[in-house]
Short mmCIF file of N, CA and C in Angstrom, two decimals:
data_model
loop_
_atom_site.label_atom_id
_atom_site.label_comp_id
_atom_site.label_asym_id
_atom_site.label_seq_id
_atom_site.Cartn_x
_atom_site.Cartn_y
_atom_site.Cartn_z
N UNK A 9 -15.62 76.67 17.97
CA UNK A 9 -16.67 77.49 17.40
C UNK A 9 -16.57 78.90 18.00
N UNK A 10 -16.66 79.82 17.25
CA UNK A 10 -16.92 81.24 17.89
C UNK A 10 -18.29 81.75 18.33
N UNK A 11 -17.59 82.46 19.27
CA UNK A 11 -19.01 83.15 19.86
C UNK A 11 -19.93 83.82 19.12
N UNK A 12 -21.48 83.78 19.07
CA UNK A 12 -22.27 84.85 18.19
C UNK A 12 -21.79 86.16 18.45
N UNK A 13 -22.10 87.11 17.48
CA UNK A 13 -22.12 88.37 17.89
C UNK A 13 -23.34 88.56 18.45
N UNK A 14 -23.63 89.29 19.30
CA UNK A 14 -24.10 89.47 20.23
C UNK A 14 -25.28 90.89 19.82
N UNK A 15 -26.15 90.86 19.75
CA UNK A 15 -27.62 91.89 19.04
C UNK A 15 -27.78 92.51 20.52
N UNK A 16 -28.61 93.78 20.51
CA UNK A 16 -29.64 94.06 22.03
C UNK A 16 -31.06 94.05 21.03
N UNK A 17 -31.42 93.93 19.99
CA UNK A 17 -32.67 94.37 19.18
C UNK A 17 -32.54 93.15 18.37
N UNK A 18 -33.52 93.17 17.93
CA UNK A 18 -34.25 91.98 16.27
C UNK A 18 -33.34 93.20 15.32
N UNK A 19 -32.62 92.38 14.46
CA UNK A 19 -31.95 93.21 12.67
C UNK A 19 -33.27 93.87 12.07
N UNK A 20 -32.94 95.07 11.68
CA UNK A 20 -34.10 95.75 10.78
C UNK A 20 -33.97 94.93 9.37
N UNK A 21 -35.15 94.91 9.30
CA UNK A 21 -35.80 93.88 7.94
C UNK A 21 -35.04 95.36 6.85
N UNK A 22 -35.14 96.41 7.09
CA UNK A 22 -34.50 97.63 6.27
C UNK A 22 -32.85 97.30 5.64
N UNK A 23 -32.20 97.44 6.78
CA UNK A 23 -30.98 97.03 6.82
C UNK A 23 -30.56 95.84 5.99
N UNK A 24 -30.70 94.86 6.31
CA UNK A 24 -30.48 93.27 5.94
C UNK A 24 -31.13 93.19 4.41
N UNK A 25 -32.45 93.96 3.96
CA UNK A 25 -32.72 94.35 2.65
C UNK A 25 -31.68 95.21 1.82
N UNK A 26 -31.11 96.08 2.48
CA UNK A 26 -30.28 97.26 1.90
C UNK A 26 -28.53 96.87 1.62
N UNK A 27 -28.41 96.00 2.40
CA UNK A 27 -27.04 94.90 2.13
C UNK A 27 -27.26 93.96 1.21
N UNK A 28 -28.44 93.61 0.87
CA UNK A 28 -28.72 91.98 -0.08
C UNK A 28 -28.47 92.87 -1.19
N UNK A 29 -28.38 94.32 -1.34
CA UNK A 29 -28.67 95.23 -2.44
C UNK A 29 -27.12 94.52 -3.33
N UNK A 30 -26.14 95.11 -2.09
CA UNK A 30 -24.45 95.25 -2.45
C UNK A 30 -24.06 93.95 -2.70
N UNK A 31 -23.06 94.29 -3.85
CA UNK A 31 -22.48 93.32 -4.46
C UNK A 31 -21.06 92.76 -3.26
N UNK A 32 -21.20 91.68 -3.73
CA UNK A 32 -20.80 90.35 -2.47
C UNK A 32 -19.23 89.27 -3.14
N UNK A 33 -18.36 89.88 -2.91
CA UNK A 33 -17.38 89.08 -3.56
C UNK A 33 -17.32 87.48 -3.06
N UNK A 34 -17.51 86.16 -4.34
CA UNK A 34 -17.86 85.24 -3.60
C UNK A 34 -16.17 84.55 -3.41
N UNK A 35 -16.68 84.05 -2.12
CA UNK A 35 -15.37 83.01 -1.08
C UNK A 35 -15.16 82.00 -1.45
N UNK A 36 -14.24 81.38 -1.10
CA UNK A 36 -15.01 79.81 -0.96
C UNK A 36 -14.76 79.39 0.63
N UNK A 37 -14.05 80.10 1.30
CA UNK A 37 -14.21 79.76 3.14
C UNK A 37 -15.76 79.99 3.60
N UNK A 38 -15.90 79.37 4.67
CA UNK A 38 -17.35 79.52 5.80
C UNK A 38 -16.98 80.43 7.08
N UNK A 39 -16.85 81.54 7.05
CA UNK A 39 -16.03 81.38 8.65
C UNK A 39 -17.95 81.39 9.16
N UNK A 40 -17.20 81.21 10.73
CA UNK A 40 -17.60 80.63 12.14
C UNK A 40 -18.60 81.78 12.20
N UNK A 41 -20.07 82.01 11.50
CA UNK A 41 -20.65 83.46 11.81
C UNK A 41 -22.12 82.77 12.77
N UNK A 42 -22.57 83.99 13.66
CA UNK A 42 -23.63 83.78 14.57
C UNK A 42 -23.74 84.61 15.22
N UNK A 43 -25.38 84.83 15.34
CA UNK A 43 -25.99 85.91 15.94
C UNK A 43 -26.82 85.67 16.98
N UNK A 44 -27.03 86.66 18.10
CA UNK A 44 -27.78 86.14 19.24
C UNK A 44 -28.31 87.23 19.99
N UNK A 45 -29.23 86.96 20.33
CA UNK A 45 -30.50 87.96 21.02
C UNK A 45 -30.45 87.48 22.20
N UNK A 46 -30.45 88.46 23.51
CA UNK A 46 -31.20 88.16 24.85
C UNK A 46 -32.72 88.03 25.17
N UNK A 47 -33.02 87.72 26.25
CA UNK A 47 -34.09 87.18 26.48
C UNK A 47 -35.19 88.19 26.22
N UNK A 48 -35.85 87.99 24.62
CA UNK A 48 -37.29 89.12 24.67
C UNK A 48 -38.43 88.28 24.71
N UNK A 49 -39.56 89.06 24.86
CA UNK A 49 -41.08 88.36 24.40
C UNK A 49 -41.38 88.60 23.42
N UNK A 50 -42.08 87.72 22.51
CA UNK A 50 -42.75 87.97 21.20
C UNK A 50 -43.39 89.28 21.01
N UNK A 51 -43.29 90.21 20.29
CA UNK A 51 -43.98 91.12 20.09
C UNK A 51 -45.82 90.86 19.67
N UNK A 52 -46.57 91.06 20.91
CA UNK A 52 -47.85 90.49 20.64
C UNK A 52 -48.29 90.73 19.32
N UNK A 53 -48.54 91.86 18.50
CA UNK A 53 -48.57 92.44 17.14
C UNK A 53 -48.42 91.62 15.87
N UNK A 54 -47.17 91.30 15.82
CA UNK A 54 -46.60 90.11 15.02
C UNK A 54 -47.18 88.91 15.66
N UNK A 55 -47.24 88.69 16.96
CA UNK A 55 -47.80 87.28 16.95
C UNK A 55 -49.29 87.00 17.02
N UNK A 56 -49.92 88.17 17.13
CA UNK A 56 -51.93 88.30 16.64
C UNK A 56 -51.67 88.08 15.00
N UNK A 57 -50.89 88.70 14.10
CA UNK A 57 -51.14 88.69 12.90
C UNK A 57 -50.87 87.48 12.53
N UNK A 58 -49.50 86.29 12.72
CA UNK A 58 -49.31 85.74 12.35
C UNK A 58 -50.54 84.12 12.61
N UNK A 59 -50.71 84.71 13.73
CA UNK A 59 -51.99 83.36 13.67
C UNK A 59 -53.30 83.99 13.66
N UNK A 60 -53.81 85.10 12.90
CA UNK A 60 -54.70 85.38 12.33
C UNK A 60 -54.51 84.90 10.68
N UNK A 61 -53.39 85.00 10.35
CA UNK A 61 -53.04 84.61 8.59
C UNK A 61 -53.00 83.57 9.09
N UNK A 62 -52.65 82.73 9.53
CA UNK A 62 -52.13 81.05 9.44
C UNK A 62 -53.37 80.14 9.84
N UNK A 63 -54.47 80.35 10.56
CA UNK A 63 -55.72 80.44 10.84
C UNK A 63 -55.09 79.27 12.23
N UNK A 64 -54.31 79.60 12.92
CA UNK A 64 -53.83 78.47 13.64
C UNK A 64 -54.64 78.92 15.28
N UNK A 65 -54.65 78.05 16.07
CA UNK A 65 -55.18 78.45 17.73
C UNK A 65 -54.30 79.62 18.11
N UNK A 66 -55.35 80.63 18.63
CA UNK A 66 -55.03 81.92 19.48
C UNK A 66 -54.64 80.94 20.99
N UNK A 67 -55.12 80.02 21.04
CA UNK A 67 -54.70 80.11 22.80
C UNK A 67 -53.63 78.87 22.40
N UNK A 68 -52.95 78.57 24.27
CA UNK A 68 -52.04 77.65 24.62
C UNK A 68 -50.49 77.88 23.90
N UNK A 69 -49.88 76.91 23.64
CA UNK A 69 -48.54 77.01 23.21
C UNK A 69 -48.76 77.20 21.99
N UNK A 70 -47.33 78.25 21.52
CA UNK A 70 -47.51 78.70 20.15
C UNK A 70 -47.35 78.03 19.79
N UNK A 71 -47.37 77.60 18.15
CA UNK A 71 -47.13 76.47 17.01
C UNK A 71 -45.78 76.70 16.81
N UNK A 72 -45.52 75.18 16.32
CA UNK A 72 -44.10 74.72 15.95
C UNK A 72 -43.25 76.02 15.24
N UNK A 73 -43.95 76.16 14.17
CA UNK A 73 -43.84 76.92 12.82
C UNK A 73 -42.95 78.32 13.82
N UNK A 74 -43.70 78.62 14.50
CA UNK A 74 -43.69 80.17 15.07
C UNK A 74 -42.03 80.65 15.08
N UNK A 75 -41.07 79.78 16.36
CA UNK A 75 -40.03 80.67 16.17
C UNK A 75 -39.77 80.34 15.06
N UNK A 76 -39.92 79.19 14.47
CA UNK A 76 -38.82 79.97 12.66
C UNK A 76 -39.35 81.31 12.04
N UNK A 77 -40.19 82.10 12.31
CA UNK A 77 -41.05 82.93 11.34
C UNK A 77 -40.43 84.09 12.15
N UNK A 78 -40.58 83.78 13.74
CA UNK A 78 -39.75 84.62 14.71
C UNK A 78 -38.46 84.81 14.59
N UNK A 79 -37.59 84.04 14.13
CA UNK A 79 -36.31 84.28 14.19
C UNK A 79 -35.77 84.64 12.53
N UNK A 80 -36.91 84.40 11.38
CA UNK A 80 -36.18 84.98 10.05
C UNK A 80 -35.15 86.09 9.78
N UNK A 81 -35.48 87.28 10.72
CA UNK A 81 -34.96 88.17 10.80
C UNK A 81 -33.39 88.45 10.53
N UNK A 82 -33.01 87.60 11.73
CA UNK A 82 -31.65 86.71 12.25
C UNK A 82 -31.18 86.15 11.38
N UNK A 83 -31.85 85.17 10.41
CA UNK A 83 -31.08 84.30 9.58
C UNK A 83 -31.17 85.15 8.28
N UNK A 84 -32.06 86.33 7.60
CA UNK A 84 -32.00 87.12 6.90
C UNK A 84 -30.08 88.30 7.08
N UNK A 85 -30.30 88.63 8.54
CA UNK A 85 -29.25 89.47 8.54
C UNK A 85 -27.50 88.59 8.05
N UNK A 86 -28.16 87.23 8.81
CA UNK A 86 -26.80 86.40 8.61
C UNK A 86 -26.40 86.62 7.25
N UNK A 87 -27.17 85.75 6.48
CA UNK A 87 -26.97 85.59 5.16
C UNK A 87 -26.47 87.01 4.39
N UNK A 88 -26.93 87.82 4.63
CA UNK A 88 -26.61 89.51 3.93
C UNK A 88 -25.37 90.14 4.54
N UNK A 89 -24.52 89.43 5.88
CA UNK A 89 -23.22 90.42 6.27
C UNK A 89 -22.27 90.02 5.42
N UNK A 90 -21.61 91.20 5.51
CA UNK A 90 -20.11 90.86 4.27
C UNK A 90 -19.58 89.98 4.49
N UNK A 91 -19.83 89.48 5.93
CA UNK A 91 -18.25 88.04 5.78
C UNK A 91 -19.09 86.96 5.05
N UNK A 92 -20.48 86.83 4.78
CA UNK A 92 -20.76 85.35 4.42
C UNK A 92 -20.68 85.20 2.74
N UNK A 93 -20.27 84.51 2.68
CA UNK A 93 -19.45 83.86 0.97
C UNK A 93 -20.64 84.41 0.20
N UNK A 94 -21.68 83.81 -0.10
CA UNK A 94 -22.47 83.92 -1.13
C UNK A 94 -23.38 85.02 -1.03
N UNK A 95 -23.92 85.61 -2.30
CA UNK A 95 -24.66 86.37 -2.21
C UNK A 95 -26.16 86.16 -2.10
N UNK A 96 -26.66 86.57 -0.92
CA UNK A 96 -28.59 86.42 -0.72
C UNK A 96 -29.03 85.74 -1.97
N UNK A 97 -28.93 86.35 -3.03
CA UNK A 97 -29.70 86.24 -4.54
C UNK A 97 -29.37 84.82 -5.21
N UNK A 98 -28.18 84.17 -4.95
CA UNK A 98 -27.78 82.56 -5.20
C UNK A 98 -28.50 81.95 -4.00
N UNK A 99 -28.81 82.26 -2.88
CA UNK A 99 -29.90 81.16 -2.09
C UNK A 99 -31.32 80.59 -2.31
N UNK A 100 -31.32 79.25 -2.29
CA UNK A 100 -32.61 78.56 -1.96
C UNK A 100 -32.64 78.17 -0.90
N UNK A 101 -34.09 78.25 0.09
CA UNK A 101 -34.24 77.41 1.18
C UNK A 101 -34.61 76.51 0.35
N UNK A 102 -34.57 75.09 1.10
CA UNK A 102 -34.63 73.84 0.46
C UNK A 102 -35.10 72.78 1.42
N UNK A 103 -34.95 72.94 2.52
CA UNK A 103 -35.39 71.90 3.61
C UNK A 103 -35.16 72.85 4.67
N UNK A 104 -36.72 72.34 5.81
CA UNK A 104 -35.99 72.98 7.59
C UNK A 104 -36.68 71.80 8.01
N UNK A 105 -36.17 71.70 9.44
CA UNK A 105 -36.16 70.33 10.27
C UNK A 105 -36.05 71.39 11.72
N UNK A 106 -37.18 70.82 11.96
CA UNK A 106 -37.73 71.90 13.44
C UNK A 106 -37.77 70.88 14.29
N UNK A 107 -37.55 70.99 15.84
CA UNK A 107 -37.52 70.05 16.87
C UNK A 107 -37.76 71.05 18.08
N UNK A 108 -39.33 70.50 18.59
CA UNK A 108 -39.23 71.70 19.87
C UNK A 108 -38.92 70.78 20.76
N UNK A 109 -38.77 70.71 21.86
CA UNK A 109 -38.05 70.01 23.11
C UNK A 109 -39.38 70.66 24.27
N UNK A 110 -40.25 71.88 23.84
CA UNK A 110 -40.77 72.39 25.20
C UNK A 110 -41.68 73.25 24.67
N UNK A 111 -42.86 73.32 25.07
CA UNK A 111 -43.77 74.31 24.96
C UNK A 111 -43.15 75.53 24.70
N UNK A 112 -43.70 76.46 23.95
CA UNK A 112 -43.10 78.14 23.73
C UNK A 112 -44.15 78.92 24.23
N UNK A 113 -44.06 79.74 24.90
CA UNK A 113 -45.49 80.53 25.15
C UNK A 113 -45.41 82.17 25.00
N UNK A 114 -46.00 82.61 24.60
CA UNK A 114 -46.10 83.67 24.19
C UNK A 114 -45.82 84.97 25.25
N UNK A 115 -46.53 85.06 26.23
CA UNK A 115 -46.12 85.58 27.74
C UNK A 115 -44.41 85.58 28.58
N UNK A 116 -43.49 84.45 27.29
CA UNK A 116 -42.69 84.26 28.01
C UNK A 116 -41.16 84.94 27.08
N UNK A 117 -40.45 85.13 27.89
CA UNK A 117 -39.03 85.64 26.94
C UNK A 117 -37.78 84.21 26.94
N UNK A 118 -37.63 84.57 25.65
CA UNK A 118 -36.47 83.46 24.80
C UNK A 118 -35.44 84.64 24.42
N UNK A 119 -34.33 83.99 24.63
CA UNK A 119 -33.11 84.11 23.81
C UNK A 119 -32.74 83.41 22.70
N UNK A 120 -32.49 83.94 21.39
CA UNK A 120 -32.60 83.55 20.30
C UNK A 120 -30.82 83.62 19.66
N UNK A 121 -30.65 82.54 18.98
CA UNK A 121 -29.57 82.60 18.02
C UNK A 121 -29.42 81.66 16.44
N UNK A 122 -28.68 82.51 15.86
CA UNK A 122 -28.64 81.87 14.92
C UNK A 122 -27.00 81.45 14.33
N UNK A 123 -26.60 80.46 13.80
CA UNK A 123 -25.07 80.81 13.22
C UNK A 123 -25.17 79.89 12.08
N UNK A 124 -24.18 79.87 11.42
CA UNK A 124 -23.97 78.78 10.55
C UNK A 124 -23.11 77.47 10.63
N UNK A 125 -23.92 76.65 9.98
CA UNK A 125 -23.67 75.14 11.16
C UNK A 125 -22.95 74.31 10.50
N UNK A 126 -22.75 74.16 8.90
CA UNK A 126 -22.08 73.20 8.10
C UNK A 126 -22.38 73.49 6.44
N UNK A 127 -21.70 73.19 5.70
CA UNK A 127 -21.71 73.08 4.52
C UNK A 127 -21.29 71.96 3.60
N UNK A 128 -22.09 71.60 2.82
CA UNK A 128 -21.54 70.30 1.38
C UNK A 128 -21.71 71.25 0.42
N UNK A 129 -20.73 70.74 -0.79
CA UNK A 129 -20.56 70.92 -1.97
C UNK A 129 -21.56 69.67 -2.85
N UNK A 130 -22.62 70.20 -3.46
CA UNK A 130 -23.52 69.32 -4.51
C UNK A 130 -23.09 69.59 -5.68
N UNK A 131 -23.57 68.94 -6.85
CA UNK A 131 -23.34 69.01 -7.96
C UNK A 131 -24.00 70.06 -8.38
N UNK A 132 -25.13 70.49 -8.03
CA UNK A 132 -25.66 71.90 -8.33
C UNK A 132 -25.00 73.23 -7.48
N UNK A 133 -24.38 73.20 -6.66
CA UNK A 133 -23.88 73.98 -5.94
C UNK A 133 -23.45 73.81 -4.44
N UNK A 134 -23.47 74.61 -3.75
CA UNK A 134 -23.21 74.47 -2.09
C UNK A 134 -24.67 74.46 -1.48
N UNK A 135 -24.63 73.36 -0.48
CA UNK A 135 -25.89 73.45 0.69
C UNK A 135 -25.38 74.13 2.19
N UNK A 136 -25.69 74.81 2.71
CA UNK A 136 -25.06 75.73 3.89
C UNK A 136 -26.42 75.60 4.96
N UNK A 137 -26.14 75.23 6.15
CA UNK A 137 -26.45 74.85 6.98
C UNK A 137 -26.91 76.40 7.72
N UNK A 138 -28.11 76.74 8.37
CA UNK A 138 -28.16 77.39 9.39
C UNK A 138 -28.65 76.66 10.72
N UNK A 139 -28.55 77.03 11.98
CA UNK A 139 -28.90 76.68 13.39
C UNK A 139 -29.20 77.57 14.15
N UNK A 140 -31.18 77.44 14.16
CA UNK A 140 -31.24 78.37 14.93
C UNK A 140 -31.97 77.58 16.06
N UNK A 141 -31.65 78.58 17.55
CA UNK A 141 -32.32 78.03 18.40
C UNK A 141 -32.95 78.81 19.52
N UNK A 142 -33.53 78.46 20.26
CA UNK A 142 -34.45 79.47 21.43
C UNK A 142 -34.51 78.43 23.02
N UNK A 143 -33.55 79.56 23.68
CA UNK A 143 -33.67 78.96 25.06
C UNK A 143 -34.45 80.34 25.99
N UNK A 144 -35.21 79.42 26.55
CA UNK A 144 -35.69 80.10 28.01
C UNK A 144 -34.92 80.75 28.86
N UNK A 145 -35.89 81.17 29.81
CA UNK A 145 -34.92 82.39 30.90
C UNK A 145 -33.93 81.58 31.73
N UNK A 146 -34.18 80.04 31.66
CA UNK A 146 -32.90 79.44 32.49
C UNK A 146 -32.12 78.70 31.43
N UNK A 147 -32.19 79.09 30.63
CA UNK A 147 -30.70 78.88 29.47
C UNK A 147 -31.38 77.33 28.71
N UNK A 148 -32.34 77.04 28.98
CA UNK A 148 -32.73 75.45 28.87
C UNK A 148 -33.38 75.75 27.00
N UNK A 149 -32.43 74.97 26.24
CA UNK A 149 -32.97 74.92 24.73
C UNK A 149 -34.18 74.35 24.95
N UNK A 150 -35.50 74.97 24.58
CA UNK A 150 -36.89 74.39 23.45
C UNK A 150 -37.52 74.59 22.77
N UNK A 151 -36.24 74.70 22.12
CA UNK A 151 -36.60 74.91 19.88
C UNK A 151 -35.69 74.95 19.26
N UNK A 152 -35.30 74.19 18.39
CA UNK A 152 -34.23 74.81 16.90
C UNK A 152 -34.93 73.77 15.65
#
């Protein structure tokens, strides 16, 4: 497996919009793509709003839901770089399968990544796998 490329910032939601624009010659290879963030804290901002809309508890460990909403960004930019086969506009999400292993807390910094993990061929088309995950300041996964 190859190494993620390696981020210092969250992908601008700008950017990753402005590539889904360009036309995308389709592949049929997967290569080995993944992205990865060092250890930040949730931006409190985004995380007051998001559990003000979701009507979920302000206190204790964030909700399950959270890093996926936290890490869209990541799996937005994936999907939109030139090396990945298909174009944004042929995707459906279709299923996610979340597993935390550990409390997440808001006060605390995660390192985040995302890559692409596997693919089948269906009769309606291709299913493509993403993997994202969030480890703590001692490298210890609890979340993907």
């Amino acid at each position: 497996m190859t190494a993620p490329r390696p981020l210092h910032r969250p992908p601008s939601a700008w950017h990753f919009m402005a590539r889904a624009l360009l036309p995308k010659p389709r592949r049929s290879d997967l290569p080995a793509l993944g992205l990865a963030l060092p250890p930040l804290r949730p931006a409190q901002a985004e995380l007051d709003a998001y559990l003000r809309l979701t009507g979920l508890p302000q206190d204790g460990p964030l909700p399950l839901t959270w890093p996926q909403v936290w890490g869209f960004r990541m799996q937005m930019a994936l999907l939109t770089d030139r090396a990945f086969p298909l174009p944004i506009w042929s995707a459906l999400q279709v299923r996610n399968r979340l597993l935390q292993h550990a409390p997440v807390h808001a006060g605390q910094a995660y390192a985040r990544a995302t890559r692409v993990a596997g693919r089948r061929r269906l009769d309606k088309g291709v299913e493509i796998d993403l993997h994202s995950a969030l480890h703590d300041a001692q490298g210890t996964l609890v979340w993907e």
